[in-house]
Amino acid sequence: MHTIPTRIGRVAATLAAALGLTAAPALAQDNSRPIKIVVGAPAGGTTDTLARAVGRGMEVSLKRPVIVENRGGAGGNIAAEAVARSAPNGETILMSFTSHTINASLYPKLPFDPVKDFTPITMVATVPSVLIANQNLPANTLAELLDYAKKNPGALNFAIGGSGSSLHLAGEQLKMMTGVNIVNVAYKGTNPAITDVLAGHVELMFASALNVLPHVQSGKIKLLGVTSAAPMPQFPNVPPIGKTVKGFESNAWFGLFGPAKMPAEVTQRLYEAAKKAIEDPSFVKKLETDGGTPSAMPPQQFSEFVARDVQHWAKVVKFSGAVAE
């Protein structure tokens, strides 16, 4: 009695397999199931804020819920491991940041491979930092700073808000490329580090534009350069460091990843939904206010960027001698 339907089912299955039409990935099957964006940072920070903003836009495009789960700790590694071990169906993705590629060399042993165990979806945004100085520093330009540092090795200090962070390694990259000897002073967080720069206890620091904008406007600190290739709209008269130190560029970046072996059609659907959210005028305006630049980098280009960035930071980490906290 069930012979004919069974045979039809088998023929259909054989034909589907021959045409590569395997069962549709979960992303396309059940719109009631939420997509989870795992964030390796606490709620309220830049990574979390970007994840929630992009997630809201993706909800509209994909017509299904998108939720954010914060799993901070170990420089983003706890969240990354959770996503690396999840099913590659597009329902669990990662919003990561620069530490994803830094950690490849900063941590001697990781429970995942930052390149092989993930499917890059898109870079969401880049956020440059600024080189700030205490008002008492006897230098008003980067060239004057480097000249002073070379004549007075070890006399100046860099405030470091977090060992192994992109801001810490921006300073190491500057030292590596110029040969100056500037001593690091470690702090437990960005805010106490900025406080000591303002007070004159430490002369220099790389910091995000968002954190220092009020102090710049009040004239309490100097800006000696920005880490982006072009001037920042917020500080149009502050030159890029790369104008003085050829080849220098150091931007924090934020991006979406899925687990390894995620089907290409699922990756593309997620990318298109994220791209629409990233290019939304309200998202762009908010990001630019905070000193960032939207990206929406396609998956293949983002994949190539990640591989290059791992190699870039490996050299800086080795030079710095930094180890994971």
PDB file of C-alpha atoms in Angstrom, residues 140-280:
ATOM      1  CA  ASN A 140      52.939  69.377  20.006  1.00  0.00           C
ATOM      2  CA  THR A 141      53.260  67.118  16.963  1.00  0.00           C
ATOM      3  CA  LEU A 142      54.076  63.458  16.418  1.00  0.00           C
ATOM      4  CA  ALA A 143      57.401  64.386  14.795  1.00  0.00           C
ATOM      5  CA  GLU A 144      58.338  66.444  17.865  1.00  0.00           C
ATOM      6  CA  LEU A 145      57.283  63.570  20.141  1.00  0.00           C
ATOM      7  CA  LEU A 146      59.434  61.040  18.279  1.00  0.00           C
ATOM      8  CA  ASP A 147      62.395  63.412  18.293  1.00  0.00           C
ATOM      9  CA  TYR A 148      62.041  63.967  22.052  1.00  0.00           C
ATOM     10  CA  ALA A 149      61.631  60.230  22.713  1.00  0.00           C
ATOM     11  CA  LYS A 150      64.778  59.399  20.739  1.00  0.00           C
ATOM     12  CA  LYS A 151      66.779  61.997  22.623  1.00  0.00           C
ATOM     13  CA  ASN A 152      65.347  60.861  25.980  1.00  0.00           C
ATOM     14  CA  PRO A 153      64.976  57.054  25.804  1.00  0.00           C
ATOM     15  CA  GLY A 154      62.802  55.634  28.574  1.00  0.00           C
ATOM     16  CA  ALA A 155      61.787  59.075  29.844  1.00  0.00           C
ATOM     17  CA  LEU A 156      58.202  58.898  28.526  1.00  0.00           C
ATOM     18  CA  ASN A 157      55.386  56.510  29.492  1.00  0.00           C
ATOM     19  CA  PHE A 158      52.417  54.957  27.702  1.00  0.00           C
ATOM     20  CA  ALA A 159      49.295  54.332  29.800  1.00  0.00           C
ATOM     21  CA  ILE A 160      47.914  50.877  28.946  1.00  0.00           C
ATOM     22  CA  GLY A 161      44.265  50.225  29.761  1.00  0.00           C
ATOM     23  CA  GLY A 162      44.413  46.521  28.922  1.00  0.00           C
ATOM     24  CA  SER A 163      47.371  44.307  28.071  1.00  0.00           C
ATOM     25  CA  GLY A 164      47.045  42.808  24.608  1.00  0.00           C
ATOM     26  CA  SER A 165      44.245  45.153  23.528  1.00  0.00           C
ATOM     27  CA  SER A 166      44.316  46.861  20.155  1.00  0.00           C
ATOM     28  CA  LEU A 167      45.059  50.161  21.932  1.00  0.00           C
ATOM     29  CA  HIS A 168      48.045  48.656  23.762  1.00  0.00           C
ATOM     30  CA  LEU A 169      49.353  47.117  20.544  1.00  0.00           C
ATOM     31  CA  ALA A 170      48.918  50.381  18.625  1.00  0.00           C
ATOM     32  CA  GLY A 171      51.595  51.805  20.950  1.00  0.00           C
ATOM     33  CA  GLU A 172      53.777  48.723  20.447  1.00  0.00           C
ATOM     34  CA  GLN A 173      53.402  49.051  16.686  1.00  0.00           C
ATOM     35  CA  LEU A 174      54.499  52.700  16.884  1.00  0.00           C
ATOM     36  CA  LYS A 175      57.562  51.736  18.929  1.00  0.00           C
ATOM     37  CA  MET A 176      58.349  48.843  16.607  1.00  0.00           C
ATOM     38  CA  MET A 177      58.190  51.055  13.504  1.00  0.00           C
ATOM     39  CA  THR A 178      60.137  54.010  14.936  1.00  0.00           C
ATOM     40  CA  GLY A 179      62.592  52.428  17.363  1.00  0.00           C
ATOM     41  CA  VAL A 180      61.675  54.756  20.240  1.00  0.00           C
ATOM     42  CA  ASN A 181      61.860  53.569  23.851  1.00  0.00           C
ATOM     43  CA  ILE A 182      58.633  54.515  25.642  1.00  0.00           C
ATOM     44  CA  VAL A 183      57.814  52.635  28.854  1.00  0.00           C
ATOM     45  CA  ASN A 184      54.394  51.023  29.379  1.00  0.00           C
ATOM     46  CA  VAL A 185      52.429  51.637  32.574  1.00  0.00           C
ATOM     47  CA  ALA A 186      49.598  49.128  33.034  1.00  0.00           C
ATOM     48  CA  TYR A 187      46.183  50.082  34.437  1.00  0.00           C
ATOM     49  CA  LYS A 188      43.079  48.092  35.246  1.00  0.00           C
ATOM     50  CA  GLY A 189      40.867  49.697  32.646  1.00  0.00           C
ATOM     51  CA  THR A 190      40.708  52.642  30.277  1.00  0.00           C
ATOM     52  CA  ASN A 191      39.199  55.226  32.625  1.00  0.00           C
ATOM     53  CA  PRO A 192      41.943  55.182  35.289  1.00  0.00           C
ATOM     54  CA  ALA A 193      44.547  55.310  32.533  1.00  0.00           C
ATOM     55  CA  ILE A 194      42.975  58.422  30.989  1.00  0.00           C
ATOM     56  CA  THR A 195      42.671  59.982  34.448  1.00  0.00           C
ATOM     57  CA  ASP A 196      46.424  59.669  34.980  1.00  0.00           C
ATOM     58  CA  VAL A 197      47.183  61.155  31.556  1.00  0.00           C
ATOM     59  CA  LEU A 198      44.993  64.120  32.421  1.00  0.00           C
ATOM     60  CA  ALA A 199      46.758  64.491  35.770  1.00  0.00           C
ATOM     61  CA  GLY A 200      50.195  64.353  34.179  1.00  0.00           C
ATOM     62  CA  HIS A 201      51.295  61.132  35.920  1.00  0.00           C
ATOM     63  CA  VAL A 202      51.692  59.494  32.476  1.00  0.00           C
ATOM     64  CA  GLU A 203      52.458  61.387  29.298  1.00  0.00           C
ATOM     65  CA  LEU A 204      50.881  59.344  26.494  1.00  0.00           C
ATOM     66  CA  MET A 205      48.097  56.945  25.598  1.00  0.00           C
ATOM     67  CA  PHE A 206      46.241  55.488  22.648  1.00  0.00           C
ATOM     68  CA  ALA A 207      42.502  55.792  23.329  1.00  0.00           C
ATOM     69  CA  SER A 208      39.202  55.620  21.490  1.00  0.00           C
ATOM     70  CA  ALA A 209      37.829  58.894  20.213  1.00  0.00           C
ATOM     71  CA  LEU A 210      34.629  58.331  22.180  1.00  0.00           C
ATOM     72  CA  ASN A 211      36.508  58.163  25.488  1.00  0.00           C
ATOM     73  CA  VAL A 212      38.566  61.305  25.013  1.00  0.00           C
ATOM     74  CA  LEU A 213      36.271  63.610  23.036  1.00  0.00           C
ATOM     75  CA  PRO A 214      35.022  65.534  26.122  1.00  0.00           C
ATOM     76  CA  HIS A 215      38.604  66.101  27.344  1.00  0.00           C
ATOM     77  CA  VAL A 216      39.719  67.310  23.917  1.00  0.00           C
ATOM     78  CA  GLN A 217      36.825  69.752  23.757  1.00  0.00           C
ATOM     79  CA  SER A 218      37.747  71.114  27.194  1.00  0.00           C
ATOM     80  CA  GLY A 219      41.389  71.530  26.135  1.00  0.00           C
ATOM     81  CA  LYS A 220      42.748  69.213  28.841  1.00  0.00           C
ATOM     82  CA  ILE A 221      44.754  66.966  26.519  1.00  0.00           C
ATOM     83  CA  LYS A 222      46.656  67.196  23.255  1.00  0.00           C
ATOM     84  CA  LEU A 223      45.952  65.105  20.181  1.00  0.00           C
ATOM     85  CA  LEU A 224      49.106  64.104  18.317  1.00  0.00           C
ATOM     86  CA  GLY A 225      47.643  61.810  15.662  1.00  0.00           C
ATOM     87  CA  VAL A 226      44.906  59.414  14.604  1.00  0.00           C
ATOM     88  CA  THR A 227      45.479  55.769  13.744  1.00  0.00           C
ATOM     89  CA  SER A 228      43.308  55.767  10.609  1.00  0.00           C
ATOM     90  CA  ALA A 229      44.687  56.246   7.108  1.00  0.00           C
ATOM     91  CA  ALA A 230      42.695  59.465   6.672  1.00  0.00           C
ATOM     92  CA  PRO A 231      41.816  62.256   9.144  1.00  0.00           C
ATOM     93  CA  MET A 232      38.780  61.621  11.331  1.00  0.00           C
ATOM     94  CA  PRO A 233      35.725  63.872  10.794  1.00  0.00           C
ATOM     95  CA  GLN A 234      35.669  64.575  14.548  1.00  0.00           C
ATOM     96  CA  PHE A 235      39.278  65.825  14.448  1.00  0.00           C
ATOM     97  CA  PRO A 236      39.801  67.152  10.912  1.00  0.00           C
ATOM     98  CA  ASN A 237      42.963  69.057  11.856  1.00  0.00           C
ATOM     99  CA  VAL A 238      44.697  66.085  13.508  1.00  0.00           C
ATOM    100  CA  PRO A 239      46.908  64.276  10.958  1.00  0.00           C
ATOM    101  CA  PRO A 240      47.059  60.502  10.580  1.00  0.00           C
ATOM    102  CA  ILE A 241      50.102  58.939  12.250  1.00  0.00           C
ATOM    103  CA  GLY A 242      50.852  57.277   8.916  1.00  0.00           C
ATOM    104  CA  LYS A 243      51.658  60.690   7.465  1.00  0.00           C
ATOM    105  CA  THR A 244      54.741  60.828   9.707  1.00  0.00           C
ATOM    106  CA  VAL A 245      55.382  57.096  10.184  1.00  0.00           C
ATOM    107  CA  LYS A 246      54.892  55.637   6.724  1.00  0.00           C
ATOM    108  CA  GLY A 247      52.689  52.536   6.685  1.00  0.00           C
ATOM    109  CA  PHE A 248      51.283  52.972  10.194  1.00  0.00           C
ATOM    110  CA  GLU A 249      47.597  52.197  10.562  1.00  0.00           C
ATOM    111  CA  SER A 250      45.806  50.580  13.501  1.00  0.00           C
ATOM    112  CA  ASN A 251      42.034  50.455  13.596  1.00  0.00           C
ATOM    113  CA  ALA A 252      39.811  48.462  15.903  1.00  0.00           C
ATOM    114  CA  TRP A 253      37.310  46.442  13.867  1.00  0.00           C
ATOM    115  CA  PHE A 254      34.075  44.605  14.594  1.00  0.00           C
ATOM    116  CA  GLY A 255      32.676  41.736  12.567  1.00  0.00           C
ATOM    117  CA  LEU A 256      30.209  38.864  12.333  1.00  0.00           C
ATOM    118  CA  PHE A 257      31.273  35.216  12.126  1.00  0.00           C
ATOM    119  CA  GLY A 258      29.501  31.891  11.923  1.00  0.00           C
ATOM    120  CA  PRO A 259      30.933  28.487  12.770  1.00  0.00           C
ATOM    121  CA  ALA A 260      33.160  26.766  10.205  1.00  0.00           C
ATOM    122  CA  LYS A 261      31.501  24.936   7.291  1.00  0.00           C
ATOM    123  CA  MET A 262      28.433  27.148   7.260  1.00  0.00           C
ATOM    124  CA  PRO A 263      26.710  26.691   3.875  1.00  0.00           C
ATOM    125  CA  ALA A 264      27.449  29.436   1.354  1.00  0.00           C
ATOM    126  CA  GLU A 265      23.755  30.234   0.867  1.00  0.00           C
ATOM    127  CA  VAL A 266      23.281  30.714   4.616  1.00  0.00           C
ATOM    128  CA  THR A 267      26.376  32.935   4.818  1.00  0.00           C
ATOM    129  CA  GLN A 268      25.108  35.020   1.905  1.00  0.00           C
ATOM    130  CA  ARG A 269      21.640  35.474   3.434  1.00  0.00           C
ATOM    131  CA  LEU A 270      23.132  36.599   6.731  1.00  0.00           C
ATOM    132  CA  TYR A 271      25.539  38.921   4.929  1.00  0.00           C
ATOM    133  CA  GLU A 272      22.788  40.560   2.878  1.00  0.00           C
ATOM    134  CA  ALA A 273      20.665  41.113   5.992  1.00  0.00           C
ATOM    135  CA  ALA A 274      23.635  42.531   7.932  1.00  0.00           C
ATOM    136  CA  LYS A 275      24.655  44.727   4.979  1.00  0.00           C
ATOM    137  CA  LYS A 276      21.201  46.288   4.839  1.00  0.00           C
ATOM    138  CA  ALA A 277      21.374  47.015   8.582  1.00  0.00           C
ATOM    139  CA  ILE A 278      24.905  48.456   8.369  1.00  0.00           C
ATOM    140  CA  GLU A 279      23.978  50.742   5.468  1.00  0.00           C
ATOM    141  CA  ASP A 280      20.859  52.065   7.189  1.00  0.00           C
TER     142      ASP A 280
END
